[in-house]
Short mmCIF file of C-alpha atoms in Angstrom, two decimals:
data_model
loop_
_atom_site.label_atom_id
_atom_site.label_comp_id
_atom_site.label_asym_id
_atom_site.label_seq_id
_atom_site.Cartn_x
_atom_site.Cartn_y
_atom_site.Cartn_z
CA MET T 30 -0.48 61.37 -9.69
CA LYS T 31 -0.42 59.88 -6.23
CA THR T 32 -0.14 56.33 -4.91
CA ILE T 33 -3.28 54.63 -3.62
CA LEU T 34 -4.28 51.17 -2.42
CA VAL T 35 -5.98 49.16 -5.17
CA TRP T 36 -5.64 45.50 -4.14
CA ASP T 37 -6.74 44.87 -0.56
CA LEU T 38 -4.93 42.36 1.66
CA PRO T 39 -7.42 39.46 1.26
CA LEU T 40 -7.26 39.79 -2.51
CA ARG T 41 -3.47 39.80 -2.58
CA LEU T 42 -3.27 36.81 -0.23
CA PHE T 43 -5.82 35.00 -2.35
CA HIS T 44 -3.86 35.73 -5.50
CA TRP T 45 -0.56 34.34 -4.28
CA LEU T 46 -1.99 31.40 -2.36
CA PHE T 47 -4.10 30.46 -5.37
CA ALA T 48 -1.05 30.63 -7.64
CA PHE T 49 0.97 28.60 -5.13
CA SER T 50 -1.68 25.93 -4.60
CA PHE T 51 -2.15 25.49 -8.33
CA ALA T 52 1.59 25.24 -8.98
CA ALA T 53 2.06 22.83 -6.09
CA ALA T 54 -0.87 20.66 -7.15
CA TRP T 55 0.46 20.63 -10.69
CA LEU T 56 3.91 19.55 -9.55
CA THR T 57 2.72 16.93 -7.04
CA ALA T 58 0.54 15.30 -9.70
CA GLU T 59 3.79 13.84 -10.98
CA SER T 60 3.84 10.77 -8.72
CA ASP T 61 1.34 8.74 -6.71
CA GLU T 62 3.68 8.99 -3.78
CA TRP T 63 2.65 12.61 -3.37
CA LEU T 64 -1.01 11.95 -3.84
CA SER T 65 -1.81 13.06 -0.30
CA LEU T 66 -0.06 16.38 -0.86
CA HIS T 67 -1.66 16.75 -4.26
CA ALA T 68 -5.10 16.23 -2.72
CA PHE T 69 -4.27 18.75 -0.01
CA PHE T 70 -3.39 21.46 -2.55
CA GLY T 71 -6.53 20.61 -4.49
CA TYR T 72 -8.75 21.07 -1.45
CA LEU T 73 -6.86 24.26 -0.57
CA MET T 74 -7.41 25.64 -4.06
CA LEU T 75 -11.12 24.88 -3.93
CA GLY T 76 -11.41 26.60 -0.56
CA LEU T 77 -9.56 29.66 -1.87
CA ILE T 78 -11.79 29.91 -4.93
CA GLY T 79 -14.82 29.70 -2.66
CA PHE T 80 -13.45 32.66 -0.71
CA ARG T 81 -12.75 34.61 -3.89
CA LEU T 82 -16.30 34.15 -5.16
CA VAL T 83 -17.65 35.63 -1.94
CA TRP T 84 -15.03 38.37 -1.98
CA GLY T 85 -16.06 39.21 -5.54
CA LEU T 86 -19.45 40.19 -4.14
CA VAL T 87 -18.61 41.81 -0.81
CA GLY T 88 -14.92 42.72 -1.12
CA SER T 89 -13.48 46.18 -1.55
CA ARG T 90 -13.97 48.28 -4.67
CA TYR T 91 -11.52 46.72 -7.14
CA ALA T 92 -12.02 43.18 -5.88
CA ARG T 93 -15.71 43.16 -6.80
CA PHE T 94 -16.78 41.39 -9.95
CA SER T 95 -18.96 44.42 -10.68
CA SER T 96 -15.78 46.48 -11.18
CA PHE T 97 -14.59 44.27 -14.00
CA LEU T 98 -17.68 42.81 -15.60
CA TYR T 99 -16.30 42.57 -19.13
CA GLY T 100 -17.37 40.04 -21.72
CA PRO T 101 -15.00 38.08 -23.96
CA ARG T 102 -15.60 40.53 -26.82
CA ALA T 103 -14.40 43.48 -24.71
CA GLY T 104 -11.44 41.37 -23.71
CA LEU T 105 -10.50 40.70 -27.32
CA ASP T 106 -10.91 44.35 -28.29
CA TYR T 107 -8.67 45.38 -25.41
CA LEU T 108 -6.09 42.81 -26.42
CA ARG T 109 -6.08 44.13 -29.97
CA ALA T 110 -5.66 47.69 -28.68
CA SER T 111 -2.77 46.58 -26.44
CA LEU T 112 -1.00 44.91 -29.32
CA THR T 113 -1.20 48.06 -31.41
CA GLY T 114 0.01 50.04 -28.43
CA HIS T 115 -2.94 52.29 -27.56
CA ALA T 116 -4.93 50.47 -24.89
CA ALA T 117 -6.23 52.64 -22.08
CA ARG T 118 -4.75 52.06 -18.63
CA HIS T 119 -7.10 50.47 -16.07
CA LEU T 120 -6.59 50.84 -12.36
CA GLY T 121 -8.34 47.55 -11.55
CA HIS T 122 -8.52 44.55 -13.83
CA ASN T 123 -8.52 45.50 -17.51
CA PRO T 124 -10.97 43.75 -19.89
CA ALA T 125 -8.41 41.20 -21.11
CA GLY T 126 -7.05 40.49 -17.64
CA SER T 127 -10.62 39.96 -16.44
CA GLN T 128 -10.98 37.11 -18.91
CA ALA T 129 -7.96 35.46 -17.29
CA VAL T 130 -9.50 35.90 -13.84
CA TYR T 131 -12.80 34.31 -14.86
CA LEU T 132 -11.12 31.51 -16.78
CA LEU T 133 -8.73 30.68 -13.96
CA LEU T 134 -11.48 30.65 -11.35
CA GLY T 135 -13.74 28.53 -13.55
CA LEU T 136 -11.05 26.07 -14.59
CA GLY T 137 -9.81 25.89 -11.00
CA LEU T 138 -13.28 24.93 -9.84
CA LEU T 139 -13.71 22.30 -12.55
CA ALA T 140 -10.23 20.86 -12.07
CA GLY T 141 -10.69 20.79 -8.30
CA PHE T 142 -14.07 19.11 -8.35
CA SER T 143 -13.08 16.61 -11.02
CA GLY T 144 -10.09 15.81 -8.80
CA LEU T 145 -12.41 14.96 -5.94
CA PHE T 146 -14.16 12.45 -8.16
CA VAL T 147 -10.91 10.94 -9.43
CA GLN T 148 -9.82 10.42 -5.86
CA GLY T 149 -13.18 8.96 -4.92
CA GLY T 150 -13.37 6.66 -7.91
CA GLU T 151 -9.83 5.51 -8.44
CA GLU T 152 -8.66 5.36 -4.88
CA GLN T 153 -11.94 5.08 -3.01
CA HIS T 154 -10.55 7.90 -0.92
CA GLY T 155 -11.73 11.35 0.07
CA ALA T 156 -15.03 13.17 0.03
CA THR T 157 -16.54 11.26 -2.90
CA ALA T 158 -15.28 7.78 -1.96
CA GLY T 159 -17.66 5.13 -3.17
CA ALA T 160 -19.51 7.41 -5.60
CA PHE T 161 -18.26 5.25 -8.44
CA GLY T 162 -15.67 2.63 -9.25
CA TYR T 163 -12.19 2.68 -10.61
CA VAL T 164 -13.13 2.78 -14.29
CA VAL T 165 -15.24 5.92 -14.06
CA GLY T 166 -12.66 7.51 -11.76
CA ASN T 167 -10.02 6.78 -14.34
CA LEU T 168 -12.12 8.35 -17.11
CA ILE T 169 -12.66 11.48 -15.05
CA LYS T 170 -8.92 11.56 -14.49
CA GLU T 171 -8.40 12.13 -18.22
CA GLY T 172 -10.64 15.19 -18.03
CA HIS T 173 -9.01 16.30 -14.79
CA GLY T 174 -5.58 16.27 -16.40
CA PHE T 175 -6.86 18.08 -19.47
CA LEU T 176 -8.43 20.83 -17.35
CA ALA T 177 -5.24 21.26 -15.34
CA ASN T 178 -3.16 21.61 -18.49
CA LEU T 179 -5.63 24.07 -19.96
CA MET T 180 -5.38 26.05 -16.74
CA LEU T 181 -1.61 26.09 -17.03
CA LEU T 182 -1.97 27.56 -20.53
CA VAL T 183 -4.22 30.31 -19.19
CA VAL T 184 -1.64 31.00 -16.46
CA PHE T 185 1.00 31.49 -19.13
CA ALA T 186 -1.31 33.78 -21.10
CA HIS T 187 -2.00 35.75 -17.92
CA LEU T 188 1.73 36.12 -17.24
CA ALA T 189 2.32 37.28 -20.81
CA GLY T 190 -0.50 39.78 -20.44
CA VAL T 191 0.91 41.12 -17.19
CA ALA T 192 4.32 41.53 -18.81
CA LEU T 193 2.83 43.28 -21.84
CA GLU T 194 0.69 45.65 -19.76
CA SER T 195 3.57 46.44 -17.40
CA TRP T 196 5.72 47.34 -20.35
CA LEU T 197 3.02 49.35 -22.17
CA HIS T 198 2.08 51.45 -19.15
CA LYS T 199 5.55 51.58 -17.59
CA GLU T 200 4.47 50.16 -14.25
CA ASN T 201 5.30 46.93 -12.43
CA LEU T 202 1.95 45.13 -12.14
CA ALA T 203 3.44 42.12 -10.35
CA ARG T 204 4.82 44.37 -7.62
CA SER T 205 1.42 46.03 -7.28
CA MET T 206 -0.06 42.62 -6.56
CA VAL T 207 2.44 42.35 -3.66
CA THR T 208 2.11 45.85 -2.22
CA GLY T 209 -1.43 46.52 -3.40
CA LEU T 210 -0.39 50.03 -4.46
CA LYS T 211 -0.77 51.76 -7.82
CA ALA T 212 -0.36 55.29 -9.10
CA ALA T 213 -3.68 57.08 -9.68
CA GLU T 214 -5.07 60.53 -10.51
CA PRO T 215 -5.77 62.59 -7.40
CA GLY T 216 -9.31 62.08 -6.24
CA THR T 217 -9.52 58.42 -7.39
CA PRO T 218 -11.18 56.36 -4.63
CA ALA T 219 -8.83 53.85 -2.92
CA ALA T 220 -9.70 50.35 -1.75
CA ARG T 221 -10.37 49.56 1.91
CA PRO T 222 -7.37 47.63 3.30
CA ASN T 223 -9.47 44.91 5.07
CA ARG T 224 -6.42 43.79 7.01
CA LEU T 225 -8.44 41.87 9.60
CA ILE T 226 -10.19 39.76 6.98
CA GLY T 227 -6.82 39.14 5.33
CA LEU T 228 -5.39 37.90 8.60
CA LEU T 229 -8.44 35.71 9.16
CA LEU T 230 -7.97 34.21 5.70
CA LEU T 231 -4.33 33.52 6.47
CA ALA T 232 -5.27 31.97 9.82
CA ALA T 233 -7.89 29.76 8.16
CA VAL T 234 -5.41 28.51 5.56
CA THR T 235 -2.78 27.85 8.24
CA ALA T 236 -5.28 26.01 10.43
CA PHE T 237 -6.46 23.93 7.52
CA GLY T 238 -2.87 23.01 6.62
CA ALA T 239 -1.93 22.25 10.22
CA GLY T 240 -5.08 20.21 10.77
CA TRP T 241 -4.48 18.24 7.61
CA PHE T 242 -0.90 17.38 8.45
CA PHE T 243 -1.62 16.69 12.09
CA TYR T 244 -4.35 14.31 10.99
CA ALA T 245 -2.06 12.78 8.39
CA TRP T 246 0.43 12.06 11.11
CA HIS T 247 -2.04 9.68 12.70
CA GLU T 248 -4.32 8.77 9.85
CA PRO T 249 -3.97 8.43 6.11
CA VAL T 250 -4.43 11.76 4.43
CA GLU T 251 -6.53 10.09 1.77
CA ARG T 252 -9.26 9.50 4.30
CA MET T 253 -9.76 13.21 4.86
CA GLY T 254 -13.14 14.32 3.75
CA GLY T 255 -14.66 11.28 5.30
CA HIS T 256 -15.25 7.66 4.70
CA ASP T 257 -18.67 7.02 6.09
CA ASP T 258 -19.25 4.00 8.26
CA ALA T 259 -21.21 2.20 5.57
CA ALA T 260 -18.24 2.40 3.23
CA ARG T 261 -16.08 0.91 5.95
CA GLU T 262 -18.44 -1.99 6.43
CA ALA T 263 -18.55 -2.83 2.76
CA PRO T 264 -15.89 -1.26 0.57
CA PRO T 265 -17.59 -0.10 -2.64
CA VAL T 266 -15.06 -2.00 -4.69
CA ALA T 267 -12.58 -4.55 -3.43
CA PHE T 268 -9.79 -2.17 -2.69
CA VAL T 269 -6.64 -2.47 -4.69
CA GLY T 270 -4.02 -0.06 -3.44
CA LYS T 271 -0.77 0.75 -5.16
CA THR T 272 0.45 -2.75 -5.93
CA LEU T 273 3.65 -3.92 -4.29
CA PRO T 274 6.05 -6.40 -5.90
CA GLU T 275 5.32 -10.10 -5.36
CA SER T 276 7.37 -13.25 -5.50
CA ALA T 277 6.11 -16.76 -6.23
CA LEU T 278 8.88 -18.31 -4.14
CA TRP T 279 8.06 -16.08 -1.17
CA GLN T 280 4.40 -17.03 -1.54
CA GLU T 281 5.28 -20.72 -1.72
CA GLU T 282 7.74 -20.86 1.17
CA CYS T 283 6.27 -18.27 3.51
CA GLY T 284 2.60 -18.35 2.60
CA SER T 285 1.33 -21.77 3.72
CA CYS T 286 1.36 -21.65 7.54
CA HIS T 287 0.27 -18.03 7.62
CA LEU T 288 -0.30 -15.48 4.90
CA ALA T 289 2.92 -14.45 3.19
CA PHE T 290 3.60 -11.25 5.13
CA HIS T 291 4.73 -8.67 2.65
CA PRO T 292 8.43 -7.77 3.14
CA SER T 293 7.47 -4.10 3.28
CA LEU T 294 6.08 -4.73 6.78
CA LEU T 295 9.45 -5.14 8.51
CA PRO T 296 12.89 -3.58 8.11
CA ALA T 297 15.54 -5.53 6.19
CA ARG T 298 17.46 -6.44 9.34
CA SER T 299 14.36 -8.20 10.69
CA TRP T 300 14.05 -10.39 7.61
CA GLN T 301 17.75 -11.19 7.73
CA SER T 302 17.41 -12.24 11.33
CA LEU T 303 14.20 -14.25 10.73
CA LEU T 304 15.73 -16.15 7.85
CA ALA T 305 19.01 -16.73 9.66
CA GLY T 306 16.92 -18.34 12.39
CA GLN T 307 14.63 -20.29 10.04
CA ASP T 308 15.45 -23.53 11.87
CA ARG T 309 13.89 -22.04 15.03
CA HIS T 310 10.97 -20.19 13.45
CA PHE T 311 8.51 -19.61 16.31
CA ARG T 312 9.28 -23.15 17.48
CA ASP T 313 9.09 -24.61 13.97
CA ASP T 314 12.11 -25.82 12.01
CA LEU T 315 11.37 -24.60 8.50
CA GLY T 316 14.17 -26.81 7.15
CA LEU T 317 14.89 -24.46 4.23
CA GLU T 318 17.97 -24.99 2.10
CA ALA T 319 20.67 -22.31 2.06
CA ALA T 320 20.02 -21.58 -1.63
CA THR T 321 16.31 -21.04 -0.94
CA VAL T 322 17.09 -18.75 1.98
CA ALA T 323 19.39 -16.70 -0.26
CA LYS T 324 16.65 -16.35 -2.88
CA LEU T 325 14.08 -15.35 -0.28
CA LEU T 326 16.43 -12.69 1.07
CA ALA T 327 17.03 -11.42 -2.44
CA PHE T 328 13.30 -10.64 -2.57
CA ALA T 329 12.80 -9.48 1.03
CA VAL T 330 15.72 -7.10 1.46
CA PRO T 331 15.10 -4.87 -1.60
CA ASN T 332 11.39 -4.79 -0.71
CA SER T 333 11.70 -4.20 3.01
CA ALA T 334 9.98 -1.43 4.93
CA GLU T 335 12.83 1.01 4.22
CA GLN T 336 12.28 0.62 0.50
CA HIS T 337 8.58 1.25 0.09
CA ALA T 338 6.44 4.35 0.20
CA SER T 339 3.26 2.53 1.14
CA GLU T 340 1.80 3.99 4.27
CA ALA T 341 2.18 0.81 6.32
CA ALA T 342 5.82 0.35 5.30
CA TRP T 343 6.74 3.91 6.01
CA LYS T 344 5.03 4.12 9.36
CA ILE T 345 6.19 0.73 10.59
CA ASN T 346 9.78 1.51 9.71
CA ARG T 347 9.62 4.90 11.36
CA SER T 348 8.20 3.39 14.54
CA VAL T 349 10.95 0.78 15.03
CA PRO T 350 13.89 2.12 17.07
CA ALA T 351 17.18 1.96 15.17
CA ASP T 352 18.70 -0.49 17.65
CA ALA T 353 15.75 -2.91 17.63
CA THR T 354 15.26 -5.89 15.32
CA PRO T 355 11.66 -7.04 15.79
CA LEU T 356 10.92 -10.56 14.58
CA ARG T 357 7.22 -9.92 14.61
CA ILE T 358 5.25 -7.29 12.74
CA THR T 359 2.84 -7.50 15.65
CA GLU T 360 5.58 -6.23 17.97
CA THR T 361 6.42 -3.08 16.05
CA PRO T 362 5.24 0.05 17.88
CA TYR T 363 3.14 1.24 14.95
CA TRP T 364 1.29 -2.07 14.72
CA VAL T 365 0.72 -2.10 18.47
CA LYS T 366 -0.60 1.46 18.40
CA LYS T 367 -2.94 0.78 15.49
CA HIS T 368 -4.43 -2.34 17.08
CA ARG T 369 -4.58 -1.23 20.70
CA GLU T 370 -8.27 -0.42 20.60
CA ILE T 371 -9.51 -3.71 19.19
CA ALA T 372 -11.67 -5.50 21.76
CA ALA T 373 -10.41 -8.69 23.41
CA ALA T 374 -13.52 -10.47 22.16
CA ASP T 375 -12.56 -9.70 18.57
CA TRP T 376 -9.14 -11.27 19.06
CA LYS T 377 -10.75 -14.39 20.56
CA ASN T 378 -13.10 -14.77 17.60
CA PRO T 379 -12.25 -18.15 16.01
CA LYS T 380 -12.16 -16.40 12.65
CA VAL T 381 -9.21 -14.37 13.91
CA LYS T 382 -7.36 -16.74 16.19
CA SER T 383 -3.99 -15.01 16.03
CA LYS T 384 -2.78 -11.43 15.78
CA ALA T 385 -0.75 -12.61 12.84
CA ASN T 386 -3.91 -13.60 10.94
CA CYS T 387 -3.94 -10.22 9.22
CA ALA T 388 -6.19 -11.46 6.42
CA ALA T 389 -9.03 -12.04 8.89
CA CYS T 390 -9.50 -8.28 9.15
CA HIS T 391 -7.61 -6.85 6.16
CA GLN T 392 -8.93 -7.88 2.77
CA ASP T 393 -5.77 -6.70 1.07
CA ALA T 394 -3.39 -8.36 3.53
CA GLU T 395 -1.83 -10.56 0.85
CA ALA T 396 -1.02 -7.49 -1.22
CA GLY T 397 0.56 -5.72 1.75
CA THR T 398 -1.22 -2.41 1.13
CA TYR T 399 -3.43 -2.34 4.26
CA GLU T 400 -5.79 0.33 3.00
CA ASP T 401 -8.40 1.54 5.41
CA ALA T 402 -11.19 0.81 2.99
CA ALA T 403 -10.18 -2.85 2.90
CA MET T 404 -10.40 -3.33 6.65
CA ARG T 405 -13.25 -5.09 8.41
CA ILE T 406 -13.25 -6.88 11.76
CA PRO T 407 -15.18 -10.18 11.40
CA ARG T 408 -18.11 -10.42 13.78
CA MET B 14 -6.59 -46.73 -45.31
CA ASN B 15 -4.05 -44.29 -46.61
CA ARG B 16 -1.06 -43.12 -44.64
CA ILE B 17 -2.47 -39.79 -43.64
CA SER B 18 -5.56 -41.23 -41.99
CA LEU B 19 -3.40 -43.85 -40.29
CA LEU B 20 -1.21 -41.12 -38.91
CA LEU B 21 -4.25 -39.18 -37.75
CA ALA B 22 -5.73 -42.20 -36.06
CA ALA B 23 -2.47 -42.96 -34.31
CA THR B 24 -2.17 -39.38 -33.11
CA ALA B 25 -5.72 -39.46 -31.81
CA VAL B 26 -5.14 -42.68 -29.91
CA LEU B 27 -1.93 -41.31 -28.40
CA THR B 28 -3.55 -38.02 -27.41
CA ILE B 29 -6.34 -39.81 -25.62
CA ALA B 30 -4.10 -42.40 -24.01
CA SER B 31 -1.15 -40.27 -22.91
CA PRO B 32 -2.62 -38.20 -20.06
CA SER B 33 -3.90 -41.27 -18.29
CA ALA B 34 -0.62 -43.06 -18.95
CA LEU B 35 1.44 -40.18 -17.54
CA ALA B 36 -0.80 -39.60 -14.55
CA ALA B 37 0.00 -42.85 -12.84
CA GLN B 38 -1.54 -43.56 -9.44
CA PRO B 39 -0.77 -40.42 -7.33
CA GLY B 40 1.91 -41.04 -4.74
CA SER B 41 3.07 -44.32 -6.26
CA ALA B 42 6.66 -43.11 -6.68
CA LEU B 43 6.57 -41.84 -3.08
CA LEU B 44 5.31 -45.20 -1.87
CA ASP B 45 8.16 -46.97 -3.68
CA THR B 46 10.72 -44.74 -2.01
CA TYR B 47 9.19 -45.17 1.45
CA HIS B 48 8.86 -48.90 0.87
CA ALA B 49 12.57 -49.24 0.19
CA ALA B 50 13.39 -47.09 3.22
CA ALA B 51 11.04 -49.06 5.48
CA MET B 52 12.62 -52.34 4.40
CA LYS B 53 15.93 -50.98 5.63
CA GLU B 54 14.52 -49.54 8.87
CA GLU B 55 12.48 -52.60 9.93
CA PRO B 56 13.74 -56.05 8.98
CA GLY B 57 10.29 -57.67 9.34
CA PHE B 58 8.49 -55.03 7.25
CA ARG B 59 6.02 -56.34 4.64
CA ASP B 60 3.71 -53.66 3.32
CA PHE B 61 1.96 -50.41 4.14
CA SER B 62 -1.47 -50.33 5.66
CA ALA B 63 -4.00 -47.63 4.86
CA ARG B 64 -5.83 -48.47 8.10
CA ARG B 65 -2.71 -47.80 10.19
CA GLY B 66 -2.23 -44.59 8.20
CA GLU B 67 -5.70 -43.42 9.09
CA GLN B 68 -5.13 -44.14 12.79
CA PHE B 69 -1.83 -42.29 12.64
CA PHE B 70 -3.56 -39.24 11.16
CA HIS B 71 -6.15 -39.09 13.93
CA ALA B 72 -3.90 -40.11 16.86
CA LYS B 73 -3.60 -37.43 19.53
CA HIS B 74 -0.19 -36.58 20.95
CA GLY B 75 -0.94 -34.33 23.85
CA ASP B 76 -3.39 -31.85 22.41
CA THR B 77 -2.44 -32.08 18.77
CA SER B 78 -2.84 -34.47 15.90
CA CYS B 79 -2.41 -34.13 12.19
CA ALA B 80 -6.15 -33.45 12.15
CA SER B 81 -5.67 -30.30 14.29
CA CYS B 82 -4.73 -28.46 11.12
CA HIS B 83 -6.05 -30.76 8.40
CA THR B 84 -9.40 -31.56 10.10
CA ASP B 85 -10.72 -35.10 10.48
CA ASN B 86 -11.78 -35.24 6.87
CA PRO B 87 -8.85 -35.31 4.43
CA LYS B 88 -11.16 -34.24 1.63
CA ALA B 89 -12.06 -31.04 3.45
CA GLY B 90 -10.02 -27.85 3.68
CA GLY B 91 -8.28 -27.27 7.01
CA LYS B 92 -7.08 -24.39 9.08
CA HIS B 93 -3.68 -23.85 10.68
CA ALA B 94 -4.12 -24.42 14.41
CA LYS B 95 -1.90 -21.49 15.44
CA THR B 96 -2.44 -18.90 12.75
CA GLY B 97 -5.93 -19.65 11.43
CA LYS B 98 -4.65 -19.69 7.85
CA ALA B 99 -6.78 -21.81 5.48
CA ILE B 100 -5.21 -25.05 4.22
CA GLU B 101 -6.38 -26.82 1.08
CA PRO B 102 -7.54 -30.47 1.34
CA LEU B 103 -4.85 -33.16 1.66
CA ALA B 104 -6.45 -36.04 -0.24
CA PRO B 105 -5.43 -36.17 -3.92
CA VAL B 106 -9.06 -36.86 -4.91
CA ALA B 107 -9.97 -33.43 -3.57
CA ASN B 108 -6.76 -31.61 -4.48
CA ALA B 109 -4.79 -32.87 -7.47
CA LYS B 110 -1.64 -31.01 -6.45
CA ARG B 111 -1.16 -33.17 -3.36
CA LEU B 112 1.57 -35.82 -3.26
CA SER B 113 2.80 -34.71 -6.69
CA ASP B 114 6.05 -33.18 -5.49
CA ALA B 115 8.18 -35.53 -3.41
CA ALA B 116 10.44 -32.78 -2.06
CA LYS B 117 7.42 -30.80 -0.89
CA VAL B 118 5.91 -33.83 0.82
CA GLU B 119 9.20 -34.52 2.60
CA LYS B 120 9.46 -30.88 3.67
CA TRP B 121 6.02 -30.99 5.26
CA PHE B 122 6.53 -34.38 6.89
CA LYS B 123 9.64 -32.97 8.49
CA ARG B 124 7.81 -29.91 9.81
CA ASN B 125 4.53 -31.52 10.76
CA CYS B 126 5.97 -34.63 12.38
CA ASN B 127 8.22 -32.40 14.46
CA ASP B 128 5.22 -30.33 15.36
CA VAL B 129 2.93 -33.17 16.36
CA LEU B 130 5.31 -35.96 17.49
CA GLN B 131 8.35 -33.86 18.43
CA ARG B 132 10.38 -36.25 16.27
CA ALA B 133 10.80 -37.26 12.65
CA CYS B 134 8.31 -39.81 11.26
CA THR B 135 9.52 -43.26 10.31
CA ALA B 136 9.36 -44.45 6.72
CA ARG B 137 6.56 -46.83 7.72
CA GLU B 138 4.47 -44.03 9.26
CA LYS B 139 4.90 -41.93 6.13
CA GLY B 140 4.13 -44.83 3.80
CA ASP B 141 1.05 -45.86 5.79
CA PHE B 142 -0.18 -42.29 5.73
CA VAL B 143 0.37 -41.87 1.98
CA ALA B 144 -1.25 -45.26 1.33
CA TRP B 145 -4.30 -44.11 3.26
CA LEU B 146 -4.46 -40.70 1.56
CA VAL B 147 -4.43 -42.18 -1.93
CA SER B 148 -7.07 -44.74 -0.89
CA VAL B 149 -9.49 -41.98 0.15
CA LYS B 150 -12.16 -41.81 -2.54
#
């Protein structure tokens, strides 16, 4: 027996990145707050599977599908043989392990693509935005979740199989997937290392990740994959983002001269300062009673920019220097940056009138979500 | 007639009569309050005038008038002169919620009079204005 290379570098990288992206996507599905990350891992997984399909045709010896073209029946037979303790050792994928490979690739594809449609339907975000509405998106989500759970089951079966095989043939299969090496009879052909392609794969994944997060820094991640201009002009459904808490009193007292700016658009200290100065509110005396002010603060402070994960809240809060207390949303650096490129003529449009007339351009201004899909400059 | 049908008839009459009885002339309680206040403010005061109220609404003070935000037609929706925010019509015929909450009316008189006249409105000005608004048909 001598040690030879069985799993080439691209295959090993694929294996671990695929496992990682699935695990990460599974974990980030937990909360909507991580939706952007979840979508990222989904796209990553789809890209990896795409690579694997190609590599199954042109990769090195043991990576090729032709080296483990076993049907389900062969897989079952092999499993039975393993359980009774006399299954033959395979250098590449054994017939039962091959079933796991095909199932995981297939389920990964289905889960990934269904995810694209959930995102497009429910959120009106991503590559399939506008393909259908919320209801269909929500239905697909049921299937998406089911597929992901099924995939997790197959992962567990795969892990059990690896453990069983390792024990039966007294070799550490997991370590082989790291080093690529396995013991073989002299004269057995080894795999080509394909280091360059492995490095290219790694570079592509890194660039994709970096690009995504760089983009996310400036733009909502959800928009990745492209909202076309038509969708911008007319959102396919009136966009309803993650709903933020509302207050009837806030609406009543702060929503008649201008729209009731959602408290998540300024830090708590700004609201405290605005309400302390309510008798000099942009040259108006609001004439509010102390009890009313206290109730308004009790809504504004726990819902201020620090407290919400909506994109606008998070970015506005991050943009305001710690020693500043802006009294206008329209003076926060993030707001200024986002609106810098709007033409002077658009601001002068009588339908807009004031920078503070957010609802003129943002259909969801009352809700405070400020989704891209809900934005339209009146012309 | 037996007792049951009498009871039913009485209930029916009450059900039909009560909404109109409860919904007295809009603003009438307001007018009473302003009337009493105006009597105190101006010894010679007699009664409110819808015509004076209408003039007051349209009168320009510098660039602004009440109509800057509420438009010339009290039955039409307006638009806040600074922020562009839509404002529902002021006349109770067009908007039943108007003049139904005395504290709210006072709050807005305080703000809007300050805005337009740079001072508080007198009881007569308020009464004239309310008298005009309720007379708009």
